Amino acid sequence: MAQGFLTAQVRGHVTEVTMRNAAKHNSFSAAMSTELVDTLREAQGAGSRAVILRAEPGVKVWSAGHDISELPDGDQDPLAWTNTLAAMMEDVAAFPLPLIAAVEGGVWGGACELVMAADIVVAHEASTFAITPAKLGVAYSSAGISRFLAALPVHIAKEMFFTAEPISAQRAYDFGVVNHLVADADELELRCWQLADVISQRAPLTIRSAKAEIQAMTLPGESVNESAQLRSLRDSAWTSEDYREGVRAFKERRAPVFGGK
Ligand code: LCV
């Protein structure tokens, strides 16, 4: 059921989805995550052959990632918690149609994974990209990390995970994460629609098959997620005092102080 965090516009065989919760920097609450998945399914059901995902023109933040107010507080068992953004990412990654991310503004945390999972990325040259779990003390899922590694060179992925500092759109372009850099919001829209229109004139079954093949060849299967050692490392972060400190610090608008336990 749509909650109004997103709108969809259909033209020909293309659906353009716009994130419209700028007041919360398009952070992904459970409701917005569900709405995105539902909207993508509707686009597919309506016969679209490509989808553009964008924010409203002129925003400073494309998306601030997971809605931090919905992360578990630390006084509840995080292992019993359902990570709604991670669940959304599974559906986005399995989405069979070409997904074009039209990026303007800062892209943070889980939203950065969303951009990495898109098939084509067009970005305003002032955009930035940051992978932020080390600022919050959370452990990132194996499936999520595999999506970063499918898009980024390994040393860059490590630098981004370890520093949590944003990189520029130009750097992202240099690494091949961004397909096209554009100078303004009009050009962003135009370039995305041009790409989507061309894609929608090509053979849909060929594209669907190519996308599935590329996903299968660039992303590992379930076995990595099931590693007991990795699971134990993730659990030790989720149950740590540092995780509680990271979330508290965001809410108190201060820098976190991590003790490593
Ligand atoms: C809820 C928010 C958020 C937000 N959630 O504006 O990848 S992981 O592991 O890190 C994963 C768990 C994840 O994705 O976590 C989220 C990662 N995201 C971040 O670290 C970015 C968090 N946001 C920020 O650092 C700032 O908001 C930026 C730098 C993006 C923009 O700063 P600015 O001063 O322009 P505000 O911080 O004032 O944000 C405007 C409103 O949006 C809320 C924030 O609490 C504020 O709400 P109020 O107006 O009610 O105070 N907001 C921003 N990000 N991720 N809420």
mmCIF file of C-alpha atoms in Angstrom, residues 99-247:
data_model
loop_
_atom_site.group_PDB
_atom_site.id
_atom_site.type_symbol
_atom_site.label_atom_id
_atom_site.label_comp_id
_atom_site.label_asym_id
_atom_site.label_seq_id
_atom_site.Cartn_x
_atom_site.Cartn_y
_atom_site.Cartn_z
ATOM 1 C CA LEU A 99 17.327 -0.103 -13.225
ATOM 2 C CA ILE A 100 18.915 3.277 -13.890
ATOM 3 C CA ALA A 101 19.920 5.319 -10.830
ATOM 4 C CA ALA A 102 19.690 9.069 -11.473
ATOM 5 C CA VAL A 103 21.822 10.478 -8.669
ATOM 6 C CA GLU A 104 21.920 14.037 -7.428
ATOM 7 C CA GLY A 105 23.224 14.815 -3.937
ATOM 8 C CA GLY A 106 24.778 12.727 -1.194
ATOM 9 C CA VAL A 107 24.309 8.965 -1.193
ATOM 10 C CA TRP A 108 24.815 7.388 2.227
ATOM 11 C CA GLY A 109 25.072 3.894 3.663
ATOM 12 C CA GLY A 110 22.421 1.508 2.457
ATOM 13 C CA ALA A 111 21.486 3.944 -0.309
ATOM 14 C CA CYS A 112 25.007 3.553 -1.628
ATOM 15 C CA GLU A 113 24.354 -0.190 -1.871
ATOM 16 C CA LEU A 114 21.162 0.595 -3.764
ATOM 17 C CA VAL A 115 23.142 2.641 -6.293
ATOM 18 C CA MET A 116 25.738 -0.133 -6.611
ATOM 19 C CA ALA A 117 22.921 -2.609 -7.253
ATOM 20 C CA ALA A 118 21.474 -0.439 -10.021
ATOM 21 C CA ASP A 119 22.422 -1.497 -13.535
ATOM 22 C CA ILE A 120 23.397 1.931 -14.835
ATOM 23 C CA VAL A 121 24.287 5.038 -12.817
ATOM 24 C CA VAL A 122 24.030 8.605 -14.083
ATOM 25 C CA ALA A 123 25.232 11.175 -11.545
ATOM 26 C CA HIS A 124 25.342 14.914 -11.105
ATOM 27 C CA GLU A 125 28.992 15.897 -10.808
ATOM 28 C CA ALA A 126 28.425 17.302 -7.290
ATOM 29 C CA SER A 127 27.071 13.972 -5.970
ATOM 30 C CA THR A 128 28.969 12.006 -3.352
ATOM 31 C CA PHE A 129 28.939 8.386 -2.219
ATOM 32 C CA ALA A 130 29.679 7.089 1.294
ATOM 33 C CA ILE A 131 29.651 3.622 2.870
ATOM 34 C CA THR A 132 28.888 4.349 6.525
ATOM 35 C CA PRO A 133 28.547 1.293 8.815
ATOM 36 C CA ALA A 134 31.878 2.114 10.551
ATOM 37 C CA LYS A 135 30.291 5.396 11.723
ATOM 38 C CA LEU A 136 27.413 3.522 13.355
ATOM 39 C CA GLY A 137 29.167 0.387 14.566
ATOM 40 C CA VAL A 138 26.892 -1.923 12.588
ATOM 41 C CA ALA A 139 28.031 -5.000 10.680
ATOM 42 C CA TYR A 140 27.109 -5.031 7.004
ATOM 43 C CA SER A 141 25.496 -8.124 5.492
ATOM 44 C CA SER A 142 27.547 -10.443 3.280
ATOM 45 C CA ALA A 143 25.039 -10.043 0.463
ATOM 46 C CA GLY A 144 25.362 -6.255 0.708
ATOM 47 C CA ILE A 145 29.145 -6.347 0.702
ATOM 48 C CA SER A 146 29.092 -8.587 -2.339
ATOM 49 C CA ARG A 147 27.082 -5.927 -4.174
ATOM 50 C CA PHE A 148 29.711 -3.303 -3.347
ATOM 51 C CA LEU A 149 32.464 -5.639 -4.515
ATOM 52 C CA ALA A 150 30.659 -6.312 -7.786
ATOM 53 C CA ALA A 151 30.807 -2.575 -8.543
ATOM 54 C CA LEU A 152 33.958 -1.250 -6.830
ATOM 55 C CA PRO A 153 37.642 -2.145 -7.011
ATOM 56 C CA VAL A 154 38.505 -4.036 -3.820
ATOM 57 C CA HIS A 155 40.943 -1.491 -2.393
ATOM 58 C CA ILE A 156 38.433 1.307 -2.948
ATOM 59 C CA ALA A 157 35.680 -0.742 -1.297
ATOM 60 C CA LYS A 158 37.965 -1.290 1.702
ATOM 61 C CA GLU A 159 38.894 2.390 1.915
ATOM 62 C CA MET A 160 35.227 3.387 1.745
ATOM 63 C CA PHE A 161 34.179 0.826 4.372
ATOM 64 C CA PHE A 162 37.085 1.632 6.702
ATOM 65 C CA THR A 163 36.935 5.449 6.513
ATOM 66 C CA ALA A 164 33.183 5.953 5.924
ATOM 67 C CA GLU A 165 34.201 9.137 4.085
ATOM 68 C CA PRO A 166 32.269 10.205 0.966
ATOM 69 C CA ILE A 167 33.956 9.975 -2.420
ATOM 70 C CA SER A 168 33.193 12.404 -5.227
ATOM 71 C CA ALA A 169 31.123 11.579 -8.291
ATOM 72 C CA GLN A 170 34.263 12.121 -10.382
ATOM 73 C CA ARG A 171 36.115 9.434 -8.387
ATOM 74 C CA ALA A 172 33.132 7.106 -8.681
ATOM 75 C CA TYR A 173 33.113 7.761 -12.427
ATOM 76 C CA ASP A 174 36.843 7.022 -12.613
ATOM 77 C CA PHE A 175 36.209 3.625 -10.939
ATOM 78 C CA GLY A 176 33.422 2.844 -13.396
ATOM 79 C CA VAL A 177 30.674 2.978 -10.771
ATOM 80 C CA VAL A 178 29.110 5.962 -12.527
ATOM 81 C CA ASN A 179 28.394 5.526 -16.243
ATOM 82 C CA HIS A 180 27.776 9.192 -17.049
ATOM 83 C CA LEU A 181 28.537 12.415 -15.195
ATOM 84 C CA VAL A 182 26.235 15.370 -15.831
ATOM 85 C CA ALA A 183 26.416 19.043 -14.923
ATOM 86 C CA ASP A 184 22.841 19.796 -13.894
ATOM 87 C CA ALA A 185 19.437 18.360 -12.985
ATOM 88 C CA ASP A 186 17.974 18.852 -16.488
ATOM 89 C CA GLU A 187 20.830 16.969 -18.096
ATOM 90 C CA LEU A 188 20.471 14.233 -15.483
ATOM 91 C CA GLU A 189 16.843 13.694 -16.403
ATOM 92 C CA LEU A 190 17.499 13.937 -20.141
ATOM 93 C CA ARG A 191 20.407 11.476 -20.103
ATOM 94 C CA CYS A 192 18.469 8.929 -18.036
ATOM 95 C CA TRP A 193 15.411 9.113 -20.276
ATOM 96 C CA GLN A 194 17.574 8.806 -23.402
ATOM 97 C CA LEU A 195 19.182 5.663 -22.016
ATOM 98 C CA ALA A 196 15.870 4.218 -20.830
ATOM 99 C CA ASP A 197 14.170 4.955 -24.164
ATOM 100 C CA VAL A 198 16.933 3.214 -26.117
ATOM 101 C CA ILE A 199 16.873 0.220 -23.761
ATOM 102 C CA SER A 200 13.097 -0.018 -24.056
ATOM 103 C CA GLN A 201 13.387 -0.340 -27.853
ATOM 104 C CA ARG A 202 15.829 -3.268 -27.630
ATOM 105 C CA ALA A 203 14.807 -6.923 -27.225
ATOM 106 C CA PRO A 204 13.423 -7.275 -23.659
ATOM 107 C CA LEU A 205 14.086 -11.007 -23.340
ATOM 108 C CA THR A 206 17.714 -10.564 -24.418
ATOM 109 C CA ILE A 207 18.185 -7.828 -21.838
ATOM 110 C CA ARG A 208 16.491 -9.846 -19.110
ATOM 111 C CA SER A 209 18.694 -12.823 -19.846
ATOM 112 C CA ALA A 210 21.876 -10.692 -20.002
ATOM 113 C CA LYS A 211 21.059 -9.024 -16.690
ATOM 114 C CA ALA A 212 20.432 -12.368 -14.988
ATOM 115 C CA GLU A 213 23.666 -13.804 -16.420
ATOM 116 C CA ILE A 214 25.700 -10.806 -15.265
ATOM 117 C CA GLN A 215 24.121 -10.940 -11.785
ATOM 118 C CA ALA A 216 24.904 -14.645 -11.536
ATOM 119 C CA MET A 217 28.512 -14.158 -12.646
ATOM 120 C CA THR A 218 29.305 -11.122 -10.500
ATOM 121 C CA LEU A 219 27.542 -11.943 -7.229
ATOM 122 C CA PRO A 220 28.365 -14.954 -5.032
ATOM 123 C CA GLY A 221 25.616 -17.345 -4.004
ATOM 124 C CA GLU A 222 24.234 -18.060 -0.552
ATOM 125 C CA SER A 223 27.337 -19.901 0.709
ATOM 126 C CA VAL A 224 29.153 -16.722 1.802
ATOM 127 C CA ASN A 225 26.175 -15.592 3.861
ATOM 128 C CA GLU A 226 26.100 -18.928 5.637
ATOM 129 C CA SER A 227 29.717 -18.846 6.849
ATOM 130 C CA ALA A 228 29.665 -19.405 10.636
ATOM 131 C CA GLN A 229 32.816 -17.364 11.123
ATOM 132 C CA LEU A 230 31.427 -14.336 9.269
ATOM 133 C CA ARG A 231 28.126 -14.653 11.100
ATOM 134 C CA SER A 232 29.924 -14.621 14.437
ATOM 135 C CA LEU A 233 31.921 -11.505 13.465
ATOM 136 C CA ARG A 234 28.707 -9.750 12.429
ATOM 137 C CA ASP A 235 26.969 -10.765 15.652
ATOM 138 C CA SER A 236 29.824 -9.383 17.742
ATOM 139 C CA ALA A 237 29.387 -5.961 16.102
ATOM 140 C CA TRP A 238 25.586 -5.941 16.377
ATOM 141 C CA THR A 239 25.721 -6.858 20.081
ATOM 142 C CA SER A 240 28.529 -4.406 20.937
ATOM 143 C CA GLU A 241 28.558 -1.272 23.081
ATOM 144 C CA ASP A 242 30.060 0.461 20.014
ATOM 145 C CA TYR A 243 26.886 -0.150 18.023
ATOM 146 C CA ARG A 244 24.796 1.373 20.821
ATOM 147 C CA GLU A 245 27.223 4.305 20.938
ATOM 148 C CA GLY A 246 27.054 4.800 17.128
ATOM 149 C CA VAL A 247 23.267 5.071 17.050
#
